[in-house]
Tab-separated table of C-alpha atoms in Angstrom:
chain	number	residue	atom	x	y	z
X	1	MET	CA	91.896	103.010	108.558
X	2	SER	CA	90.876	106.668	108.835
X	3	MET	CA	87.268	107.675	109.344
X	4	ASN	CA	85.285	108.870	106.326
X	5	LEU	CA	85.763	112.517	105.387
X	6	LYS	CA	82.072	113.305	105.856
X	7	ASP	CA	82.115	111.788	109.356
X	8	SER	CA	85.205	113.826	110.155
X	9	LEU	CA	83.560	116.986	108.872
X	10	ASP	CA	80.447	116.357	110.944
X	11	ASP	CA	82.543	115.857	114.087
X	12	ARG	CA	84.674	118.919	113.491
X	13	LEU	CA	81.803	121.172	112.457
X	14	THR	CA	79.848	120.380	115.616
X	15	ASP	CA	82.853	121.629	117.598
X	16	PHE	CA	82.615	124.984	115.867
X	17	ASP	CA	79.382	126.386	117.342
X	18	ASP	CA	79.054	130.120	117.780
X	19	GLU	CA	76.451	131.330	120.266
X	20	ASP	CA	76.191	134.680	118.491
X	21	SER	CA	74.922	133.006	115.323
X	22	PRO	CA	71.290	131.777	115.226
X	23	LEU	CA	72.505	128.933	113.033
X	24	GLY	CA	75.303	127.920	115.347
X	25	PHE	CA	78.332	128.572	113.134
X	26	ARG	CA	80.325	131.056	111.134
X	27	HIS	CA	80.471	129.691	107.605
X	28	ARG	CA	83.776	131.190	106.461
X	29	SER	CA	85.495	130.185	109.690
X	30	VAL	CA	84.262	126.647	109.187
X	31	GLN	CA	85.707	126.613	105.696
X	32	HIS	CA	89.145	127.679	106.869
X	33	TYR	CA	89.067	125.276	109.791
X	34	VAL	CA	88.067	122.329	107.652
X	35	TYR	CA	90.629	123.271	105.007
X	36	ASP	CA	93.446	123.043	107.553
X	37	ALA	CA	92.177	120.167	109.674
X	38	VAL	CA	90.944	117.670	107.083
X	39	ALA	CA	93.716	117.871	104.480
X	40	GLU	CA	95.460	114.760	105.770
X	41	GLN	CA	92.257	112.717	105.697
X	42	MET	CA	91.457	114.028	102.222
X	43	GLN	CA	94.813	112.831	100.989
X	44	GLN	CA	94.150	109.373	102.410
X	45	ARG	CA	90.829	109.240	100.543
X	46	LEU	CA	92.396	110.087	97.208
X	47	GLY	CA	93.699	106.604	96.547
X	48	ASP	CA	96.969	105.189	95.306
X	49	GLY	CA	99.672	107.451	94.001
X	50	TYR	CA	98.340	110.826	95.165
X	51	ARG	CA	100.537	112.729	97.636
X	52	PRO	CA	99.652	116.312	98.575
X	53	GLN	CA	103.081	117.818	99.221
X	54	PRO	CA	102.785	121.545	98.490
X	55	GLN	CA	106.305	122.384	99.603
X	56	PHE	CA	107.855	120.014	97.057
X	57	TYR	CA	105.206	120.149	94.333
X	58	GLN	CA	106.568	120.503	90.818
X	59	ALA	CA	104.287	121.189	87.884
X	60	GLY	CA	103.830	118.193	85.643
X	61	ASP	CA	104.542	115.547	88.285
X	62	PRO	CA	101.641	113.083	87.803
X	63	GLY	CA	102.051	111.578	91.264
X	64	ILE	CA	101.549	114.714	93.345
X	65	VAL	CA	98.389	116.728	93.880
X	66	PRO	CA	99.089	120.356	94.900
X	67	PHE	CA	97.496	121.508	98.111
X	68	TYR	CA	95.460	124.257	96.424
X	69	ALA	CA	93.728	121.599	94.305
X	70	LEU	CA	92.811	119.620	97.405
X	71	GLY	CA	91.651	122.828	99.046
X	72	HIS	CA	88.981	123.453	96.416
X	73	ILE	CA	87.680	119.897	96.795
X	74	ILE	CA	87.733	120.091	100.586
X	75	SER	CA	85.854	123.389	100.487
X	76	LEU	CA	83.212	122.049	98.131
X	77	LEU	CA	82.625	118.899	100.174
X	78	ALA	CA	82.543	120.857	103.427
X	79	SER	CA	80.020	123.327	102.019
X	80	TRP	CA	77.893	120.536	100.577
X	81	ALA	CA	77.947	118.634	103.890
X	82	ARG	CA	76.882	121.763	105.751
X	83	ARG	CA	74.115	122.515	103.246
X	84	ARG	CA	72.650	119.038	103.558
X	85	LEU	CA	72.854	119.219	107.342
X	86	LEU	CA	71.068	122.566	107.452
X	87	VAL	CA	68.328	121.531	105.042
X	88	SER	CA	67.639	118.350	106.992
X	89	GLN	CA	67.880	119.696	110.562
X	90	ALA	CA	67.588	123.483	110.779
X	91	ALA	CA	64.231	125.178	111.287
X	92	PRO	CA	63.220	127.571	108.483
X	93	SER	CA	64.305	131.131	109.204
X	94	PHE	CA	65.568	134.267	107.526
X	95	GLU	CA	69.133	133.479	108.620
X	96	LEU	CA	68.851	129.969	107.219
X	97	GLY	CA	67.788	131.366	103.867
X	98	GLU	CA	70.739	133.735	103.828
X	99	VAL	CA	73.239	131.002	104.635
X	100	LEU	CA	71.755	128.648	102.038
X	101	GLU	CA	71.969	131.422	99.456
X	102	ASP	CA	75.625	131.899	100.377
X	103	LEU	CA	76.283	128.167	100.050
X	104	ASP	CA	74.472	128.083	96.708
X	105	VAL	CA	76.966	130.673	95.476
X	106	GLN	CA	80.041	129.144	97.107
X	107	ILE	CA	79.537	125.558	95.907
X	108	PRO	CA	79.402	126.455	92.172
X	109	THR	CA	82.388	128.757	92.707
X	110	TYR	CA	84.461	125.919	94.161
X	111	LEU	CA	83.313	123.632	91.354
X	112	THR	CA	84.334	126.217	88.759
X	113	ARG	CA	87.824	126.396	90.273
X	114	ILE	CA	88.052	122.607	90.255
X	115	LEU	CA	87.013	122.495	86.598
X	116	GLU	CA	89.727	125.023	85.733
X	117	SER	CA	92.446	122.908	87.381
X	118	ARG	CA	93.704	119.726	85.778
X	119	ASP	CA	95.210	118.672	89.117
X	120	ALA	CA	91.908	119.134	90.909
X	121	ARG	CA	89.972	117.233	88.230
X	122	ARG	CA	92.459	114.385	88.497
X	123	ALA	CA	92.043	114.333	92.274
X	124	VAL	CA	88.243	114.276	91.974
X	125	VAL	CA	88.308	111.156	89.820
X	126	ALA	CA	90.375	109.466	92.554
X	127	LEU	CA	87.762	110.131	95.256
X	128	GLN	CA	86.342	107.008	96.863
X	129	GLY	CA	83.377	105.842	98.911
X	130	ARG	CA	81.029	108.395	100.420
X	131	ASP	CA	83.327	111.244	99.412
X	132	ALA	CA	82.859	110.334	95.755
X	133	HIS	CA	79.121	110.006	96.288
X	134	SER	CA	78.916	113.399	98.024
X	135	PHE	CA	80.872	115.056	95.230
X	136	LEU	CA	78.566	113.493	92.632
X	137	ASP	CA	75.503	114.727	94.488
X	138	ALA	CA	76.956	118.239	94.767
X	139	VAL	CA	77.789	118.415	91.057
X	140	GLN	CA	74.355	117.080	90.173
X	141	ASP	CA	72.716	119.766	92.302
X	142	VAL	CA	74.779	122.510	90.664
X	143	LEU	CA	73.888	121.241	87.185
X	144	ASP	CA	70.199	120.964	88.055
X	145	ARG	CA	70.182	124.549	89.329
X	146	GLY	CA	72.036	125.874	86.287
X	147	SER	CA	74.512	127.652	88.562
X	148	LEU	CA	77.667	127.448	86.434
X	149	PRO	CA	78.832	130.456	84.375
X	150	ASP	CA	78.130	129.153	80.857
X	151	ALA	CA	77.712	126.155	78.552
X	152	LYS	CA	81.465	125.502	78.538
X	153	TYR	CA	81.545	124.919	82.289
X	154	ASN	CA	78.362	122.864	82.125
X	155	ALA	CA	79.984	120.577	79.569
X	156	MET	CA	83.151	120.304	81.674
X	157	ALA	CA	81.097	119.493	84.774
X	158	ARG	CA	79.150	116.806	82.919
X	159	ARG	CA	82.398	115.291	81.701
X	160	LEU	CA	83.948	115.272	85.191
X	161	ARG	CA	80.748	113.780	86.612
X	162	ARG	CA	80.803	111.029	83.988
X	163	LYS	CA	84.443	110.169	84.708
X	164	LEU	CA	83.745	109.896	88.433
X	165	VAL	CA	80.643	107.776	87.784
X	166	GLU	CA	82.672	105.420	85.613
X	167	ALA	CA	85.522	105.261	88.127
X	168	ARG	CA	83.248	104.454	91.080
X	169	ASP	CA	80.303	102.733	89.319
X	170	GLN	CA	77.629	104.807	91.040
X	171	LEU	CA	75.094	107.429	89.972
X	172	PRO	CA	74.039	110.623	91.773
X	173	ALA	CA	71.286	109.983	94.314
X	174	ALA	CA	69.054	112.652	92.751
X	175	LEU	CA	68.571	110.496	89.657
X	176	PHE	CA	66.739	107.707	91.497
X	177	ILE	CA	62.963	107.617	91.916
X	178	SER	CA	60.572	105.298	93.736
X	179	GLY	CA	56.908	104.500	93.256
X	180	VAL	CA	56.954	102.731	89.886
X	181	SER	CA	54.200	100.096	89.822
X	182	ASP	CA	52.200	97.697	87.630
X	183	PRO	CA	54.897	96.751	85.118
X	184	ASP	CA	53.859	94.571	82.197
X	185	GLN	CA	55.021	90.976	82.422
X	186	HIS	CA	56.496	91.047	78.931
X	187	PRO	CA	58.418	93.797	77.139
X	188	THR	CA	56.672	95.865	74.513
X	189	PHE	CA	59.912	96.319	72.611
X	190	ARG	CA	63.234	94.475	72.551
X	191	GLY	CA	66.388	96.327	71.590
X	192	GLY	CA	69.999	95.336	71.143
X	193	PHE	CA	70.985	95.946	74.779
X	194	GLY	CA	67.682	96.309	76.595
X	195	ASP	CA	63.931	95.851	76.735
X	196	VAL	CA	61.129	98.397	77.150
X	197	TYR	CA	58.209	97.685	79.495
X	198	ARG	CA	55.073	99.666	80.247
X	199	ALA	CA	54.409	100.573	83.884
X	200	SER	CA	52.809	103.294	86.023
X	201	PHE	CA	54.370	106.184	87.911
X	202	ALA	CA	52.657	109.134	89.623
X	203	GLY	CA	49.334	108.140	88.090
X	204	LYS	CA	50.615	108.055	84.502
X	205	ARG	CA	51.824	105.373	82.106
X	206	VAL	CA	55.576	105.267	81.710
X	207	ALA	CA	58.198	103.326	79.791
X	208	LEU	CA	60.865	101.354	81.655
X	209	LYS	CA	64.047	100.872	79.652
X	210	ARG	CA	65.697	97.884	81.282
X	211	ILE	CA	69.251	97.010	80.337
X	212	ARG	CA	69.491	93.303	79.645
X	213	THR	CA	71.860	91.353	81.932
X	214	PHE	CA	74.872	89.585	80.424
X	215	THR	CA	76.837	86.765	82.021
X	216	ALA	CA	80.298	87.798	80.856
X	217	ASP	CA	81.785	90.256	83.343
X	218	SER	CA	83.483	92.335	80.647
X	219	THR	CA	80.267	92.670	78.656
X	220	ALA	CA	78.231	93.421	81.779
X	221	ASN	CA	80.663	96.187	82.730
X	222	GLN	CA	80.427	97.710	79.266
X	223	ILE	CA	76.634	97.637	79.333
X	224	ARG	CA	76.546	99.163	82.815
X	225	LEU	CA	78.833	101.980	81.680
X	226	LYS	CA	76.640	102.544	78.631
X	227	PHE	CA	73.598	102.770	80.903
X	228	CYS	CA	75.306	105.299	83.189
X	229	ARG	CA	76.472	107.450	80.293
X	230	GLU	CA	73.051	107.549	78.682
X	231	ALA	CA	71.320	108.339	81.983
X	232	LEU	CA	73.770	111.150	82.795
X	233	VAL	CA	73.308	112.813	79.415
X	234	TRP	CA	69.557	112.287	79.250
X	235	GLN	CA	68.639	113.513	82.745
X	236	GLY	CA	69.999	116.988	82.066
X	237	LEU	CA	67.947	117.615	78.920
X	238	ARG	CA	64.926	119.921	79.171
X	239	HIS	CA	63.225	120.797	75.890
X	240	ARG	CA	59.778	120.516	74.362
X	241	PHE	CA	61.012	118.244	71.585
X	242	ILE	CA	63.230	115.988	73.720
X	243	LEU	CA	61.756	112.948	75.482
X	244	PRO	CA	62.282	113.628	79.221
X	245	LEU	CA	63.917	111.207	81.631
X	246	LEU	CA	61.821	110.986	84.793
X	247	GLY	CA	64.484	109.118	86.748
X	248	ILE	CA	66.131	105.772	87.440
X	249	ASP	CA	64.100	102.921	88.966
X	250	ARG	CA	66.111	100.322	90.899
X	251	HIS	CA	63.261	98.391	92.528
X	252	THR	CA	61.051	96.918	89.773
X	253	PHE	CA	63.586	94.552	88.205
X	254	LYS	CA	66.209	94.109	90.920
X	255	PRO	CA	69.169	94.084	90.569
X	256	SER	CA	68.730	95.760	87.170
X	257	PHE	CA	68.237	99.508	86.849
X	258	CYS	CA	65.614	100.992	84.516
X	259	MET	CA	65.434	104.413	82.890
X	260	VAL	CA	61.912	105.798	83.285
X	261	SER	CA	60.316	108.085	80.682
X	262	PRO	CA	56.754	109.041	79.702
X	263	TRP	CA	54.927	106.430	77.626
X	264	MET	CA	54.520	107.554	74.009
X	265	LYS	CA	51.284	105.906	72.887
X	266	TYR	CA	51.676	106.886	69.223
X	267	GLY	CA	55.052	105.166	68.955
X	268	THR	CA	57.740	106.242	66.517
X	269	VAL	CA	57.377	109.019	63.979
X	270	LEU	CA	57.492	106.372	61.240
X	271	LYS	CA	54.513	104.501	62.688
X	272	TYR	CA	52.653	107.759	63.270
X	273	LEU	CA	53.009	108.835	59.637
X	274	ALA	CA	52.185	105.360	58.334
X	275	ASP	CA	48.962	105.376	60.374
X	276	ARG	CA	47.890	108.969	59.699
X	277	GLY	CA	49.378	109.958	56.364
X	278	ARG	CA	52.207	112.355	55.584
X	279	GLY	CA	50.471	115.694	55.929
X	280	ASP	CA	52.497	116.608	59.037
X	281	VAL	CA	55.954	115.832	57.661
X	282	SER	CA	57.145	119.448	57.404
X	283	ARG	CA	55.914	120.313	60.898
X	284	LEU	CA	57.568	117.246	62.396
X	285	LEU	CA	60.873	117.920	60.636
X	286	HIS	CA	60.766	121.472	61.970
X	287	GLU	CA	60.284	120.118	65.502
X	288	ILE	CA	63.028	117.519	65.090
X	289	ALA	CA	65.429	120.234	63.922
X	290	GLN	CA	64.585	122.358	66.977
X	291	GLY	CA	65.272	119.425	69.291
X	292	LEU	CA	68.578	118.784	67.527
X	293	ASP	CA	69.527	122.458	67.758
X	294	TYR	CA	68.915	122.335	71.508
X	295	LEU	CA	71.241	119.338	71.868
X	296	HIS	CA	73.952	121.092	69.888
X	297	SER	CA	73.526	124.234	72.010
X	298	MET	CA	74.236	122.009	75.031
X	299	ASN	CA	77.439	120.754	73.338
X	300	ILE	CA	75.793	117.354	72.834
X	301	VAL	CA	75.843	115.342	69.607
X	302	HIS	CA	72.966	112.873	69.311
X	303	GLY	CA	74.955	110.353	67.295
X	304	ASP	CA	72.051	108.081	66.316
X	305	LEU	CA	69.397	110.310	64.760
X	306	ARG	CA	66.909	108.200	62.771
X	307	GLY	CA	63.196	107.579	62.554
X	308	THR	CA	63.051	104.784	65.110
X	309	ASN	CA	64.621	107.107	67.710
X	310	ILE	CA	62.014	109.842	67.241
X	311	LEU	CA	58.758	109.347	69.145
X	312	ILE	CA	55.397	111.132	69.028
X	313	SER	CA	53.910	112.560	72.216
X	314	ASP	CA	50.272	112.723	73.261
X	315	ASP	CA	50.040	116.235	71.779
X	316	HIS	CA	51.285	114.873	68.409
X	317	SER	CA	54.703	116.565	68.554
X	318	ALA	CA	58.121	115.010	67.950
X	319	ARG	CA	60.357	113.843	70.796
X	320	LEU	CA	64.000	112.924	70.202
X	321	SER	CA	64.981	109.848	72.214
X	322	ASP	CA	67.661	107.182	72.681
X	323	PHE	CA	70.806	108.923	73.864
X	324	GLY	CA	72.957	105.804	74.126
X	325	LEU	CA	75.427	106.991	71.476
X	326	THR	CA	75.609	110.657	72.381
X	327	SER	CA	78.939	112.458	72.497
X	328	THR	CA	79.784	115.495	74.595
X	329	ILE	CA	81.824	118.359	73.202
X	330	GLY	CA	83.816	120.149	75.887
X	331	ASP	CA	87.208	121.719	76.474
X	332	GLY	CA	87.467	122.255	72.730
X	333	ALA	CA	87.483	118.549	71.906
X	334	GLU	CA	84.869	115.904	71.428
X	335	ASP	CA	84.512	113.065	73.875
X	336	THR	CA	83.629	110.086	71.709
X	337	THR	CA	83.897	107.279	74.236
X	338	ALA	CA	80.166	107.200	74.823
X	339	GLY	CA	79.605	105.611	71.454
X	340	ALA	CA	82.603	103.318	71.320
X	341	LEU	CA	81.618	100.249	73.337
X	342	THR	CA	81.862	97.706	70.544
X	343	SER	CA	81.803	97.606	66.763
X	344	SER	CA	78.254	96.294	66.999
X	345	ASN	CA	77.155	99.821	67.863
X	346	HIS	CA	77.628	100.656	64.193
X	347	ALA	CA	75.301	97.898	62.996
X	348	GLY	CA	71.748	98.910	62.204
X	349	SER	CA	72.484	102.632	61.924
X	350	VAL	CA	75.226	102.671	59.301
X	351	ARG	CA	72.772	103.706	56.585
X	352	TRP	CA	72.508	107.058	58.388
X	353	PHE	CA	76.312	107.394	58.582
X	354	ALA	CA	78.019	110.371	56.991
X	355	PRO	CA	80.941	109.394	54.732
X	356	GLU	CA	83.517	110.559	57.312
X	357	LEU	CA	82.129	108.019	59.784
X	358	ILE	CA	82.629	105.243	57.247
X	359	HIS	CA	86.121	106.269	56.083
X	360	PRO	CA	87.400	109.109	58.306
X	361	THR	CA	90.792	109.759	56.728
X	362	ALA	CA	89.382	109.844	53.196
X	363	PHE	CA	87.025	112.657	54.154
X	364	GLY	CA	89.259	114.976	56.150
X	365	CYS	CA	89.019	113.427	59.633
X	366	GLN	CA	91.742	111.814	61.721
X	367	ARG	CA	89.471	109.305	63.463
X	368	PHE	CA	85.903	108.090	63.864
X	369	ALA	CA	84.019	110.865	65.663
X	370	ARG	CA	80.354	111.734	65.784
X	371	THR	CA	79.952	115.492	65.350
X	372	ARG	CA	77.333	118.160	64.761
X	373	GLU	CA	77.999	117.712	61.050
X	374	THR	CA	77.330	113.963	61.148
X	375	ASP	CA	74.062	114.748	62.949
X	376	VAL	CA	73.138	117.097	60.083
X	377	TYR	CA	73.872	114.347	57.554
X	378	ALA	CA	71.639	111.983	59.554
X	379	PHE	CA	68.918	114.654	59.619
X	380	GLY	CA	68.961	114.591	55.819
X	381	CYS	CA	68.360	110.845	56.027
X	382	VAL	CA	65.467	111.456	58.442
X	383	CYS	CA	63.928	113.827	55.886
X	384	LEU	CA	64.055	110.968	53.396
X	385	GLU	CA	62.562	108.520	55.911
X	386	LEU	CA	59.625	110.738	56.778
X	387	HIS	CA	58.773	111.279	53.113
X	388	THR	CA	59.118	107.633	52.068
X	389	GLY	CA	58.718	105.524	55.213
X	390	SER	CA	61.936	103.700	54.290
X	391	PRO	CA	65.603	103.948	55.341
X	392	PRO	CA	68.303	105.275	53.005
X	393	PHE	CA	69.104	102.911	50.124
X	394	ALA	CA	66.243	100.630	51.157
X	395	ASP	CA	66.661	98.565	47.987
X	396	VAL	CA	70.402	97.990	48.541
X	397	THR	CA	71.644	95.022	50.583
X	398	PRO	CA	73.642	94.347	52.660
X	399	ASP	CA	74.488	97.400	54.775
X	400	THR	CA	78.082	97.345	53.574
X	401	ALA	CA	76.907	97.834	49.989
X	402	ALA	CA	74.967	100.933	51.051
X	403	MET	CA	78.042	102.225	52.893
X	404	PHE	CA	80.166	101.738	49.774
X	405	LYS	CA	77.704	103.785	47.718
X	406	VAL	CA	77.950	106.632	50.243
X	407	ILE	CA	81.747	106.868	50.130
X	408	GLN	CA	81.561	106.676	46.316
X	409	GLY	CA	79.447	109.824	46.385
X	410	ASP	CA	76.082	108.229	45.607
X	411	ARG	CA	72.995	109.426	47.470
X	412	PRO	CA	69.384	108.183	47.619
X	413	GLN	CA	67.027	109.403	44.910
X	414	ARG	CA	64.672	112.298	45.500
X	415	PRO	CA	61.220	111.208	46.725
X	416	VAL	CA	58.417	112.269	44.406
X	417	ASN	CA	56.550	113.985	47.265
X	418	MET	CA	59.506	116.127	48.406
X	419	THR	CA	59.460	119.844	47.539
X	420	ASP	CA	62.324	121.617	45.789
X	421	THR	CA	63.159	123.561	48.946
X	422	VAL	CA	63.402	120.471	51.125
X	423	TRP	CA	65.336	118.532	48.484
X	424	ASP	CA	67.893	121.336	48.177
X	425	LEU	CA	68.305	121.253	51.952
X	426	VAL	CA	68.703	117.462	52.000
X	427	ALA	CA	71.262	117.570	49.192
X	428	ALA	CA	73.273	120.152	51.140
X	429	ALA	CA	73.042	118.058	54.328
X	430	TRP	CA	74.453	115.114	52.373
X	431	ALA	CA	77.549	116.992	51.158
X	432	SER	CA	80.647	114.792	51.179
X	433	ASP	CA	82.643	117.686	52.635
X	434	PHE	CA	81.255	118.074	56.148
X	435	ARG	CA	82.291	121.745	56.185
X	436	LEU	CA	79.753	122.524	53.451
X	437	ARG	CA	76.728	121.154	55.283
X	438	PRO	CA	74.168	123.621	56.646
X	439	LYS	CA	73.998	124.442	60.336
X	440	VAL	CA	70.902	123.411	62.233
X	441	PRO	CA	69.617	127.011	62.695
X	442	GLU	CA	69.555	127.317	58.892
X	443	ILE	CA	67.530	124.096	58.716
X	444	ILE	CA	65.092	125.489	61.285
X	445	ARG	CA	64.633	128.674	59.254
X	446	THR	CA	63.940	126.649	56.122
X	447	PHE	CA	61.131	124.646	57.706
X	448	GLY	CA	59.893	127.605	59.748
X	449	SER	CA	59.265	129.634	56.606
């Protein structure tokens, strides 16, 4: 068995000292040296069926990874290994800063080249062990720094990261936190797949979202994948009207992981309005629309927008939460696997479903797919909820009867306390033809005026 790639890099890099350099190496020389010397080991780490044979490579052969694709991965891992080594061992200096700046340019550049190559992306997903973990950590660092060229590459990087997480069942190290304490003995809220506990972290009250353990291996694997997908999407979101993810706790309820977020003492927007009256409905809808617009700008579809998934912060503003059914739009196509664990995912939220989610082919879609337009339809339902305190078709049972009314073209009645302007917006959001629904910026302008 060959040694791990990182170990090999460490050994080879230490042989490449340069007395003329205060940092002990010439970065570009190291890259070329590692590229040539570690290719064989890299191939061994790529798993079954991958054979880097550049002389005989033919485009379209699924069993061969071209050498240039391996080269980008080797370069990224070598640069990331060197960066971590320097940060942990080198004394602060001007030269150190310069080299770190160079690495912080080179690593995103290598990642961009990997994202542009189908062969390289395929090779990344085949990484194993510490190599996979190092690649995950490098991608996470690039995403956190916002170092990629644009939103398209960010979406592609998130997708590649998710595929590697699913293939190797591990999360980037940067997501984990320690120091959570004083958890409640009993959950405050029980959901379909998990429970929410109160605890403390960094001197503040937090919520621990613990995924419930299942005995069946297949179900447990599905739930674990759902947890990873939600955590990966959620951790990258930074907006005033989005509930932040503080990190992943793996100590409080071993062996279960928990997603940690700030505790929202006012609860859901529905509870808040029931307790305090409906004078803030327009302001809250404006804030919800801004949070939704941010998600869409990040090529993310919420997929489960409804009153119970909108919380109220200590400063009385809206926070979108629960990203378990989000979908990522990238490479010109939507990735819908995040919301497709089981048919039970549709239960409970079907009253917020646009008609094309209920009967895709009848409404111009080839398959079930959550989209920006289905989010807009759900926003119309949220407008109804906040004005009435009730879900769509509250007087219709069961859920299937409400779904039938939607595909027949029926819509809930106008609430008596809803203005003409808001009702016109809701009616447009509920259009049967998804192409006729308003865009979120238009919704923001309506409530902003």
